[in-house]
Short mmCIF file of C-alpha atoms in Angstrom, two decimals:
data_model
loop_
_atom_site.label_atom_id
_atom_site.label_comp_id
_atom_site.label_asym_id
_atom_site.label_seq_id
_atom_site.Cartn_x
_atom_site.Cartn_y
_atom_site.Cartn_z
CA MET A 1 0.00 0.00 0.00
CA SER A 2 1.51 3.24 -1.02
CA ALA A 3 1.43 6.40 0.94
CA THR A 4 -1.61 7.78 -0.74
CA GLN A 5 -3.11 5.22 -2.97
CA TYR A 6 -5.13 2.14 -2.97
CA ILE A 7 -4.59 0.15 -6.08
CA GLY A 8 -6.98 -2.61 -6.93
CA THR A 9 -7.49 -4.61 -10.06
CA ALA A 10 -10.61 -5.20 -12.06
CA GLY A 11 -10.20 -7.52 -14.98
CA THR A 12 -7.39 -6.29 -17.09
CA ALA A 13 -7.74 -2.79 -15.83
CA ALA A 14 -6.10 -1.26 -12.85
CA VAL A 15 -7.83 1.50 -11.02
CA LEU A 16 -5.83 4.09 -9.27
CA ALA A 17 -7.78 6.05 -6.75
CA PHE A 18 -6.45 8.69 -4.44
CA GLY A 19 -8.39 7.62 -1.47
CA ILE A 20 -8.48 5.38 1.50
CA ASN A 21 -9.51 1.82 1.44
CA LEU A 22 -11.10 0.27 4.42
CA CYS A 23 -13.23 -2.13 2.49
CA PRO A 24 -13.47 -5.19 4.71
CA SER A 25 -13.30 -7.51 1.76
CA THR A 26 -9.98 -6.19 0.65
CA ALA A 27 -7.21 -8.51 1.59
CA ASN A 28 -4.74 -5.69 1.49
CA SER A 29 -6.39 -4.01 4.42
CA PHE A 30 -4.66 -6.39 6.77
CA GLY A 31 -1.25 -5.18 7.62
CA SER A 32 -1.52 -2.20 5.38
CA GLU A 33 -0.22 1.12 6.46
CA PHE A 34 -3.70 2.43 6.13
CA ALA A 35 -3.70 4.90 8.91
CA VAL A 36 -0.46 6.72 8.72
CA ARG A 37 -0.59 6.68 4.99
CA ASN A 38 -4.06 8.13 5.02
CA ILE A 39 -2.76 10.77 7.29
CA SER A 40 -0.02 11.46 4.81
CA LYS A 41 -2.62 11.72 2.14
CA ILE A 42 -4.20 14.67 3.78
CA ALA A 43 -1.16 16.06 5.47
CA THR A 44 0.73 19.07 4.35
CA THR A 45 3.90 17.05 4.69
CA LEU A 46 3.45 14.43 2.08
CA PRO A 47 6.30 11.99 1.73
CA ALA A 48 8.32 12.28 -1.40
CA SER A 49 6.77 9.32 -3.14
CA ALA A 50 3.31 10.55 -2.42
CA ARG A 51 3.99 13.88 -3.98
CA LYS A 52 5.59 12.21 -6.92
CA ARG A 53 2.74 9.82 -7.37
CA GLN A 54 0.13 12.46 -7.01
CA ALA A 55 1.76 13.99 -10.00
CA GLY A 56 1.08 10.71 -11.71
CA SER A 57 4.66 9.92 -12.60
CA SER A 58 4.80 6.39 -11.28
CA PHE A 59 3.25 3.94 -8.92
CA SER A 60 3.63 0.43 -7.72
CA THR A 61 1.11 -2.17 -6.71
CA HIS A 62 3.17 -3.25 -3.75
CA ASP A 63 5.32 -0.63 -2.20
CA PHE A 64 5.14 -0.92 1.55
CA GLY A 65 8.88 -0.61 1.65
CA ALA A 66 9.00 2.37 -0.60
CA ALA A 67 6.51 4.18 1.54
CA ALA A 68 8.58 3.43 4.59
CA ASN A 69 11.78 4.60 2.98
CA ASP A 70 10.15 7.79 1.88
CA GLN A 71 9.52 8.58 5.49
CA ILE A 72 13.15 8.24 6.45
CA VAL A 73 14.24 11.64 5.19
CA GLN A 74 11.65 14.32 4.77
CA SER A 75 12.40 17.75 3.47
CA ASN A 76 10.64 21.05 3.90
CA VAL A 77 8.47 19.72 6.67
CA ALA A 78 5.94 22.31 7.75
CA GLU A 79 4.42 21.90 11.15
CA ARG A 80 2.48 23.79 13.71
CA GLN A 81 4.47 25.91 16.12
CA THR A 82 4.41 24.86 19.74
CA SER A 83 2.13 27.23 21.64
CA PRO A 84 3.14 29.22 24.75
CA VAL A 85 0.72 27.17 26.84
CA GLU A 86 2.32 23.96 25.58
CA ARG A 87 5.73 25.36 26.57
CA ILE A 88 4.55 26.02 30.11
CA VAL A 89 2.90 22.62 30.39
CA GLY A 90 6.03 21.01 28.98
CA GLU A 91 8.18 22.69 31.58
CA MET A 92 5.95 21.49 34.37
CA ARG A 93 5.89 17.97 33.03
CA ARG A 94 9.67 17.93 32.92
CA TRP A 95 9.59 18.35 36.68
CA THR A 96 8.19 14.86 36.99
CA ALA A 97 11.70 13.58 36.24
CA LEU A 98 13.08 15.30 39.34
CA SER A 99 13.68 13.37 42.51
CA ASP A 100 14.02 14.45 46.13
CA ASP A 101 16.73 17.03 46.81
CA TRP A 102 16.57 18.29 43.24
CA ASP A 103 17.77 21.69 44.46
CA GLY A 104 20.60 20.35 46.61
CA GLN A 105 18.88 21.81 49.65
CA GLY A 106 16.51 19.04 50.57
CA ALA A 107 13.55 19.93 48.38
CA SER A 108 10.87 17.29 47.88
CA ALA A 109 10.30 15.74 44.49
CA PRO A 110 7.45 17.44 42.60
CA LEU A 111 4.05 16.00 43.45
CA GLU A 112 2.47 14.43 40.41
CA GLN A 113 -1.07 15.40 41.36
CA SER A 114 -0.04 18.96 42.10
CA VAL A 115 1.60 19.25 38.69
CA LYS A 116 -1.50 17.80 37.09
CA GLU A 117 -3.65 20.44 38.78
CA ALA A 118 -1.34 23.25 37.66
CA VAL A 119 -1.41 21.95 34.08
CA ALA A 120 -5.20 21.85 34.12
CA PHE A 121 -5.34 25.39 35.44
CA VAL A 122 -3.04 26.82 32.76
CA ARG A 123 -5.11 25.21 30.05
CA MET A 124 -8.23 26.96 31.32
CA LEU A 125 -6.88 30.47 31.09
CA ALA A 126 -8.74 32.55 28.58
CA PRO A 127 -6.89 33.50 25.42
CA GLY A 128 -5.40 36.93 25.54
CA ILE A 129 -4.51 37.21 29.19
CA PRO A 130 -0.84 37.13 30.12
CA LEU A 131 0.43 33.63 30.81
CA PRO A 132 2.04 32.82 34.16
CA ASP A 133 5.48 31.52 34.91
CA PRO A 134 5.54 28.04 36.39
CA MET A 135 7.46 27.22 39.53
CA VAL A 136 7.95 24.28 41.81
CA HIS A 137 8.08 24.81 45.55
CA ALA A 138 10.55 23.11 47.86
CA ASN A 139 7.64 21.14 49.29
CA GLY A 140 7.09 19.58 45.86
CA ARG A 141 3.97 21.52 45.03
CA ALA A 142 3.56 23.17 41.66
CA GLY A 143 2.84 26.86 41.42
CA LEU A 144 2.12 29.61 38.96
CA PHE A 145 2.84 33.30 39.27
CA TRP A 146 2.26 36.50 37.40
CA GLN A 147 4.12 39.71 38.02
CA ASP A 148 3.71 42.81 35.95
CA GLY A 149 2.83 46.44 36.53
CA GLN A 150 -0.85 45.61 36.95
CA MET A 151 -0.90 42.44 39.02
CA TYR A 152 1.02 40.09 41.23
CA ALA A 153 -0.50 36.65 41.63
CA ASP A 154 0.87 33.52 43.22
CA LEU A 155 -0.96 30.20 43.06
CA GLU A 156 0.03 26.99 44.77
CA PHE A 157 -1.61 23.69 43.92
CA LEU A 158 -1.93 21.55 46.99
CA GLY A 159 -2.33 18.24 45.22
CA ASP A 160 -5.54 17.37 47.01
CA GLY A 161 -8.05 19.21 44.86
CA ARG A 162 -7.41 22.57 46.45
CA MET A 163 -5.29 25.55 45.59
CA ALA A 164 -3.97 28.47 47.61
CA TYR A 165 -3.83 31.91 46.05
CA TYR A 166 -2.52 35.37 46.76
CA ILE A 167 -3.35 38.13 44.33
CA GLU A 168 -2.58 41.83 44.36
CA ARG A 169 -4.32 43.88 41.75
CA THR A 170 -5.08 47.59 41.49
CA GLY A 171 -4.16 48.06 45.12
CA ASP A 172 -6.42 45.30 46.42
CA LYS A 173 -5.19 42.07 47.96
CA HIS A 174 -6.98 38.73 47.79
CA LYS A 175 -5.94 35.47 49.32
CA GLY A 176 -7.47 32.16 50.27
CA VAL A 177 -7.80 28.49 49.53
CA VAL A 178 -10.36 27.18 47.05
CA HIS A 179 -11.35 23.84 45.63
CA PHE A 180 -10.26 23.08 42.12
CA ASP A 181 -11.86 20.18 40.26
CA LEU A 182 -9.59 20.31 37.20
CA LEU A 183 -12.59 21.03 35.01
CA ASN A 184 -13.73 24.51 35.97
CA LEU A 185 -11.85 27.65 36.85
CA PRO A 186 -12.80 28.54 40.44
CA PRO A 187 -15.22 31.48 40.31
CA VAL A 188 -12.97 33.67 42.43
CA PHE A 189 -10.53 33.89 39.56
CA HIS A 190 -12.99 35.00 36.92
CA PRO A 191 -12.70 38.72 37.59
CA LEU A 192 -9.07 38.47 38.61
CA LEU A 193 -7.59 36.45 35.80
CA GLN A 194 -10.02 36.85 32.98
CA GLY A 195 -10.56 40.55 32.97
CA MET B 1 18.87 24.12 38.73
CA ILE B 2 15.97 22.29 37.22
CA GLU B 3 17.53 22.28 33.77
CA ASN B 4 20.71 20.77 35.16
CA ALA B 5 18.73 17.94 36.61
CA THR B 6 17.68 16.67 33.20
CA GLN B 7 19.82 14.80 30.74
CA SER B 8 21.48 17.13 28.28
CA GLU B 9 20.99 14.68 25.41
CA ARG B 10 17.54 13.23 25.21
CA PHE B 11 14.36 12.85 23.22
CA GLU B 12 11.79 15.56 23.74
CA PRO B 13 8.11 15.48 22.79
CA LEU B 14 7.42 17.48 19.63
CA HIS B 15 5.28 20.08 21.34
CA ASP B 16 6.99 20.04 24.71
CA ALA B 17 3.80 19.29 26.61
CA HIS B 18 3.03 16.33 24.35
CA ALA B 19 4.32 14.58 21.25
CA ILE B 20 1.16 14.47 19.17
CA GLU B 21 1.69 15.91 15.74
CA GLN B 22 -1.76 15.05 14.52
CA VAL B 23 -4.89 13.10 15.23
CA VAL B 24 -7.05 11.64 12.50
CA ILE B 25 -10.51 10.17 12.88
CA VAL B 26 -12.03 8.34 9.93
CA LEU B 27 -15.50 7.00 9.42
CA GLN B 28 -15.63 4.75 6.40
CA MET B 29 -18.85 3.64 4.75
CA ALA B 30 -19.24 0.32 2.97
CA GLY B 31 -19.84 2.18 -0.26
CA PRO B 32 -20.36 5.64 -1.66
CA VAL B 33 -23.58 7.47 -0.99
CA GLY B 34 -25.52 8.76 -3.98
CA GLY B 35 -25.29 12.18 -5.50
CA GLU B 36 -28.50 13.37 -3.90
CA VAL B 37 -27.34 12.40 -0.45
CA PHE B 38 -23.98 13.96 -1.02
CA ALA B 39 -25.68 17.14 -2.16
CA SER B 40 -27.35 17.31 1.24
CA VAL B 41 -23.98 16.72 2.88
CA ARG B 42 -22.61 19.65 0.96
CA LYS B 43 -25.57 21.82 1.89
CA THR B 44 -25.25 20.85 5.56
CA SER B 45 -21.57 21.75 5.56
CA GLU B 46 -22.40 25.42 5.02
CA GLN B 47 -23.09 25.83 8.73
CA PHE B 48 -19.40 25.18 9.43
CA LYS B 49 -17.97 27.78 7.06
CA ASN B 50 -16.91 30.02 9.91
CA ASP B 51 -15.17 27.17 11.72
CA LEU B 52 -13.47 25.85 8.64
CA PRO B 53 -13.26 28.65 6.12
CA GLY B 54 -10.97 26.91 3.63
CA GLN B 55 -12.69 24.76 1.05
CA ALA B 56 -11.44 22.71 -1.88
CA GLU B 57 -12.86 20.02 -4.08
CA ILE B 58 -11.36 16.54 -4.00
CA GLN B 59 -10.79 15.07 -7.41
CA LYS B 60 -10.80 11.35 -7.99
CA LEU B 61 -8.51 10.34 -10.80
CA THR B 62 -9.20 7.10 -12.61
CA VAL B 63 -6.70 5.72 -15.08
CA ALA B 64 -7.61 2.66 -17.12
CA PHE B 65 -5.04 0.63 -18.98
CA GLY B 66 -4.57 -2.89 -20.20
CA GLN B 67 -4.86 -5.12 -23.24
CA ASP B 68 -8.60 -4.87 -23.60
CA PRO B 69 -9.30 -2.70 -26.65
CA GLY B 70 -12.15 -1.22 -24.73
CA PHE B 71 -9.68 0.48 -22.48
CA MET B 72 -7.28 1.56 -25.18
CA GLY B 73 -7.28 5.19 -25.89
CA GLN B 74 -9.46 6.11 -22.98
CA PRO B 75 -8.25 9.26 -21.34
CA ALA B 76 -7.81 9.50 -17.61
CA GLN B 77 -11.07 10.45 -16.01
CA SER B 78 -11.42 12.92 -13.24
CA GLU B 79 -14.51 13.56 -11.19
CA VAL B 80 -15.39 15.43 -8.05
CA HIS B 81 -15.11 12.92 -5.27
CA GLY B 82 -15.82 15.11 -2.30
CA PHE B 83 -14.57 18.25 -0.68
CA VAL B 84 -12.40 19.34 2.17
CA MET B 85 -12.98 22.15 4.64
CA SER B 86 -10.10 23.45 6.68
CA ARG B 87 -8.65 26.01 9.01
CA THR B 88 -5.10 27.04 8.26
CA ALA B 89 -2.56 28.83 10.45
CA PRO B 90 -0.81 31.97 9.16
CA ASN B 91 2.31 29.91 8.47
CA GLY B 92 0.37 27.67 6.13
CA VAL B 93 -0.01 24.66 8.36
CA VAL B 94 -3.44 23.10 8.28
CA GLU B 95 -4.67 23.12 11.86
CA THR B 96 -8.01 21.42 11.39
CA GLU B 97 -9.45 19.66 8.41
CA LEU B 98 -12.72 17.94 7.62
CA ARG B 99 -12.87 15.82 4.51
CA LEU B 100 -16.30 14.86 3.31
CA GLU B 101 -16.15 12.25 0.59
CA GLN B 102 -18.81 10.07 -0.90
CA SER B 103 -17.79 7.08 1.16
CA SER B 104 -15.96 8.54 4.12
CA ILE B 105 -15.67 11.34 6.63
CA THR B 106 -12.22 12.28 7.88
CA PHE B 107 -11.40 14.71 10.65
CA ARG B 108 -7.82 15.74 11.22
CA THR B 109 -6.25 18.21 13.58
CA THR B 110 -2.72 19.22 14.40
CA VAL B 111 -3.86 21.23 17.40
CA TYR B 112 -3.99 18.68 20.17
CA THR B 113 -4.85 19.90 23.61
CA ARG B 114 -6.52 17.01 25.39
CA TRP B 115 -8.61 14.13 24.17
CA ASN B 116 -11.90 15.42 25.52
CA SER B 117 -11.49 18.70 23.65
CA VAL B 118 -10.34 17.17 20.39
CA TRP B 119 -13.04 14.55 20.42
CA ALA B 120 -15.68 17.16 21.24
CA GLN B 121 -14.59 19.11 18.20
CA ALA B 122 -14.66 16.08 15.91
CA LYS B 123 -17.94 14.91 17.38
CA ASN B 124 -19.49 18.25 16.61
CA TYR B 125 -19.04 17.48 12.92
CA LEU B 126 -19.54 13.72 12.95
CA ASP B 127 -22.82 13.88 14.84
CA ILE B 128 -24.20 16.10 12.11
CA PHE B 129 -22.86 14.36 9.03
CA THR B 130 -22.79 10.68 9.98
CA PRO B 131 -26.58 10.22 10.14
CA LEU B 132 -26.81 11.50 6.56
CA TYR B 133 -24.49 8.72 5.45
CA VAL B 134 -25.94 6.04 7.71
CA ARG B 135 -29.46 6.54 6.35
CA ASN B 136 -28.11 5.49 2.98
CA GLY B 137 -25.54 2.86 3.75
CA SER B 138 -23.74 0.93 6.40
CA VAL B 139 -20.63 1.81 8.35
CA ALA B 140 -17.65 -0.29 7.33
CA ALA B 141 -15.09 1.00 9.80
CA ILE B 142 -14.12 3.65 12.29
CA SER B 143 -10.53 4.55 12.80
CA LEU B 144 -8.49 6.58 15.26
CA ASN B 145 -4.95 7.49 14.36
CA PHE B 146 -2.30 9.30 16.36
CA VAL B 147 1.05 10.43 15.03
CA ASP B 148 3.53 11.23 17.78
CA LYS B 149 7.00 12.62 17.25
CA PHE B 150 9.93 12.76 19.63
CA VAL B 151 12.82 14.98 18.63
CA TRP B 152 16.40 14.27 19.61
CA VAL B 153 18.10 17.06 21.53
CA GLY B 154 21.88 16.85 21.34
CA ASP B 155 24.60 15.49 19.12
CA ILE B 156 23.20 13.03 16.59
CA ALA B 157 26.14 10.73 17.28
CA GLY B 158 24.70 10.11 20.71
CA CYS B 159 21.16 9.50 19.52
CA SER B 160 19.79 6.08 20.35
CA PRO B 161 16.19 4.95 19.99
CA LYS B 162 16.76 2.84 23.09
CA LEU B 163 16.53 6.08 25.05
CA LEU B 164 12.92 6.51 24.00
CA LEU B 165 11.43 3.15 23.19
CA ARG B 166 10.38 0.55 25.68
CA PRO B 167 12.83 -2.33 25.81
CA ALA B 168 11.39 -5.51 24.31
CA SER B 169 8.25 -3.72 23.17
CA LYS B 170 6.09 -6.22 21.34
CA TYR B 171 5.23 -3.55 18.80
CA VAL B 172 8.79 -2.80 17.68
CA ALA B 173 10.89 -5.22 15.65
CA PRO B 174 13.77 -6.11 17.98
CA HIS B 175 16.53 -6.03 15.39
CA VAL B 176 16.16 -2.28 14.84
CA PHE B 177 17.77 -1.65 18.20
CA GLU B 178 21.00 -3.09 16.87
CA LEU B 179 21.06 -0.90 13.76
CA GLY B 180 23.20 2.17 13.45
CA ASP B 181 21.28 3.72 10.57
CA LEU B 182 17.72 4.92 10.17
CA TRP B 183 14.94 2.35 10.10
CA HIS B 184 11.24 1.66 9.95
CA SER B 185 9.27 -0.86 11.98
CA HIS B 186 5.71 -1.84 11.23
CA THR B 187 3.34 -4.24 12.85
CA GLY B 188 -0.33 -4.93 12.24
CA ALA B 189 -2.70 -7.42 13.75
CA PHE B 190 -6.35 -8.10 14.28
CA LEU B 191 -7.18 -8.11 17.95
CA PRO B 192 -10.26 -9.27 19.80
CA ALA B 193 -12.67 -6.48 20.63
CA ASP B 194 -16.32 -7.55 20.86
CA SER B 195 -18.93 -9.58 19.00
CA GLN B 196 -19.48 -6.86 16.39
CA VAL B 197 -15.97 -5.55 15.99
CA LYS B 198 -12.91 -6.85 14.27
CA ARG B 199 -10.16 -4.52 15.44
CA LEU B 200 -7.03 -3.80 13.46
CA LEU B 201 -4.03 -2.35 15.26
CA ASN B 202 -1.17 -0.86 13.28
CA VAL B 203 1.92 0.53 14.93
CA ASN B 204 4.49 2.17 12.70
CA VAL B 205 7.72 3.41 14.17
CA ASP B 206 10.12 5.47 12.04
CA TYR B 207 13.60 6.50 13.01
CA LEU B 208 13.89 9.58 10.84
CA GLN B 209 16.04 12.41 9.70
CA GLU B 210 13.80 15.37 8.93
CA GLU B 211 14.68 18.67 7.41
CA PRO B 212 12.10 21.20 8.48
CA ILE B 213 12.54 24.88 7.87
CA ALA B 214 14.18 25.31 11.27
CA GLY B 215 16.96 22.90 10.33
CA PRO B 216 17.69 19.17 10.22
CA ARG B 217 16.72 17.04 13.14
CA ARG B 218 16.68 13.42 14.17
CA LEU B 219 13.46 12.03 15.52
CA ILE B 220 11.31 9.03 16.12
CA GLY B 221 7.81 9.08 14.72
CA ILE B 222 5.21 6.69 16.08
CA SER B 223 1.91 6.14 14.36
CA THR B 224 -0.67 4.30 16.40
CA SER B 225 -3.69 3.39 14.35
CA LEU B 226 -6.77 1.51 15.44
CA THR B 227 -9.53 0.52 13.07
CA ASP B 228 -12.76 -1.11 14.15
CA LEU B 229 -14.17 -3.04 11.22
CA PHE B 230 -17.88 -3.86 11.15
CA ASN B 231 -20.04 -6.42 9.39
CA GLN B 232 -17.18 -8.85 9.08
CA PRO B 233 -17.67 -12.56 8.45
CA GLY B 234 -18.09 -14.37 11.74
CA TYR B 235 -19.10 -11.24 13.62
CA ASP B 236 -22.52 -9.95 14.58
CA PRO B 237 -23.87 -7.48 12.03
CA LEU B 238 -24.06 -3.80 12.86
CA GLN B 239 -27.34 -2.13 12.04
CA LEU B 240 -27.04 1.44 13.10
CA ASP B 241 -30.08 3.60 13.66
CA PRO B 242 -29.28 7.17 12.57
CA ASN B 243 -30.67 8.42 15.87
CA ALA B 244 -28.20 6.25 17.74
CA VAL B 245 -25.19 7.63 15.88
CA PRO B 246 -23.97 10.14 18.48
CA GLN B 247 -23.92 7.60 21.30
CA PHE B 248 -22.42 4.96 19.06
CA LEU B 249 -19.62 7.26 17.94
CA ASN B 250 -18.95 8.47 21.45
CA ASP B 251 -18.70 4.98 22.91
CA ARG B 252 -16.64 3.66 20.04
CA MET B 253 -14.15 6.52 19.92
CA ASN B 254 -13.61 6.62 23.66
CA ASP B 255 -12.96 2.90 23.61
CA LEU B 256 -10.49 3.31 20.75
CA HIS B 257 -8.79 6.11 22.62
CA ARG B 258 -8.37 4.00 25.74
CA PHE B 259 -6.98 1.14 23.71
CA SER B 260 -4.69 3.46 21.77
CA LYS B 261 -3.15 4.80 24.96
CA VAL B 262 -2.42 1.30 26.17
CA ALA B 263 -0.76 0.38 22.88
CA PHE B 264 1.26 3.60 22.80
CA GLY B 265 2.34 3.06 26.37
CA GLU B 266 3.77 -0.27 25.33
CA VAL B 267 5.97 1.43 22.74
CA ILE B 268 7.57 4.30 24.66
CA SER B 269 9.53 4.05 27.87
CA ALA B 270 8.00 4.44 31.30
CA ASN B 271 9.91 7.68 31.79
CA MET B 272 8.57 9.18 28.60
CA SER B 273 5.06 8.02 29.44
CA LYS B 274 5.39 10.01 32.63
CA ARG B 275 6.91 12.95 30.77
CA VAL B 276 3.92 13.27 28.44
CA ALA B 277 1.45 12.46 31.21
CA LEU B 278 0.22 9.35 29.45
CA SER B 279 -2.25 7.95 31.92
CA ILE B 280 -2.85 4.32 31.14
CA PRO B 281 -6.41 3.30 31.95
CA SER B 282 -6.71 0.46 34.38
#
C-alpha cells in the first residue's frame, strides 16, 4: 500500500484512486499502512513518493517498503508551532523527572497530582490574558505566578483538589484556599484572571 | 537548577507538553452514498464555514489501462469525489481539516490539547454528518490514528532509539535496536474487541532524519492506528439507527482512545510516558 493510494485490479484494468480503502473484503487491508498513509494523504507534509505519485509519474502495486523509505528523510516539513501554553505545560511535566533534593537543599520531588492540577489550570486560562510563569516549591507543590505592573498573583496547587492563592491587583489584595476540580476555573478567579 | 537535573541529550516530545503531531478520525462507509445524499452533505456543511473557512474540491482520478481494446485510448477520467474544509494557520499549516467524501468522513487536527477537547470538536461534525451517510448505507469501519514525534536534543552521534522506546516492546521489531542507521518498523494485527468488531491495530515506528525549515533534526515518529471493522464474516452485524449515531460514535471513539493509549504506552519508555502524562487506563 503506497502512501496515498489504494490500487486494486478489475479484470485487465487497474484502477488508481487517491483515497483510502477500508473495504473489509480487501485482503490488502490487513497489515496495510492504512492509517499513517491516510494521514499522509491529507497532510501538508506528504512523503516524497506521495507527492511524486500524485503527480502521476509512477506507482507500484506493492510498495510498503517504498513508503517506509520515503519517510526516512523528509524535506521542507511544515508543522504547527508549539504554543506558549504547551511550553509552560512542557516545563511542568519535565519536573516529573526530578527526585528528592533536586535543588541540593533538601527539596521534595514534585508531586504528580499537584503538577496535574497546575497543568489543568493553565489550560483553562482565557486566550489573551498574560500567561504565568511556572514554579515548583521546595515542598514539591507546583505553582504559577504573574508579576507585571498591573498584578502580582501567586498560586500553589496543593495536590488534594485545592489551591492556595494570593493576588494583588489595582491596590487590592486577595488570598485564600479554594477547591479546584480540574474542570472549571474557580469562580474567584474569573474577575481576577479573565478581565 | 531544574535544567541541570535533566539529561542534556535526550528525546523531547514534539510540542513540549506532548508529542502528538496530529490526530485523525475516519469514518468509512461500505460504499459511496448517492449524488443526492452527497448534495445534502454539501448543503449541511455550510453551517461550518466560519469554523473551517478553507474549502477545496477533492478530485478522484481514474486511469484505465490494459490489453482490452475497450480500455485503449481512454483518457484518464477525473470527477469530483468530495470536498475538504479546513482552518489554516498563518504559516500555512493546516490546523483542522474535515474531509467529506462520498464514502468517508475524515477529521484531522494538528492542534492537540486534550482528548476530551479534540473529540468534542470532531464529534461536533460527525454527529451532524454521519446520520446522513448512515441513512443510505452501512458503516464499514471507524478509525483513530495518532502520530507522535519525539525529537532528539543533542549530538546526533549520541542518539539512540533505546533512550525513547520501551525495551522488548512487542510492537517494535527487535533487530532495529541493533542498527546504526535509520529504520522503519511496522506491525499490524487483528485483535479481539467484541462480538461486532474486528479490530485492526497498526503501529508504525520510524527512526527519521527530517529537514524542516528550522533545520535538520533526528526524531522518532510513532503512528498508532486503530480501526474497528464492522459487518465482518463471523461477527454480529451492525445495524445502526441514525438516531443512535452520536452515542455509538462516542462509545466507540472513547474505547479506541483508551486502547490506543495502552498500545502507545507499550511502545515508549515508562519515563517518557510520565513525561507526556500518558495515563494508562486500568
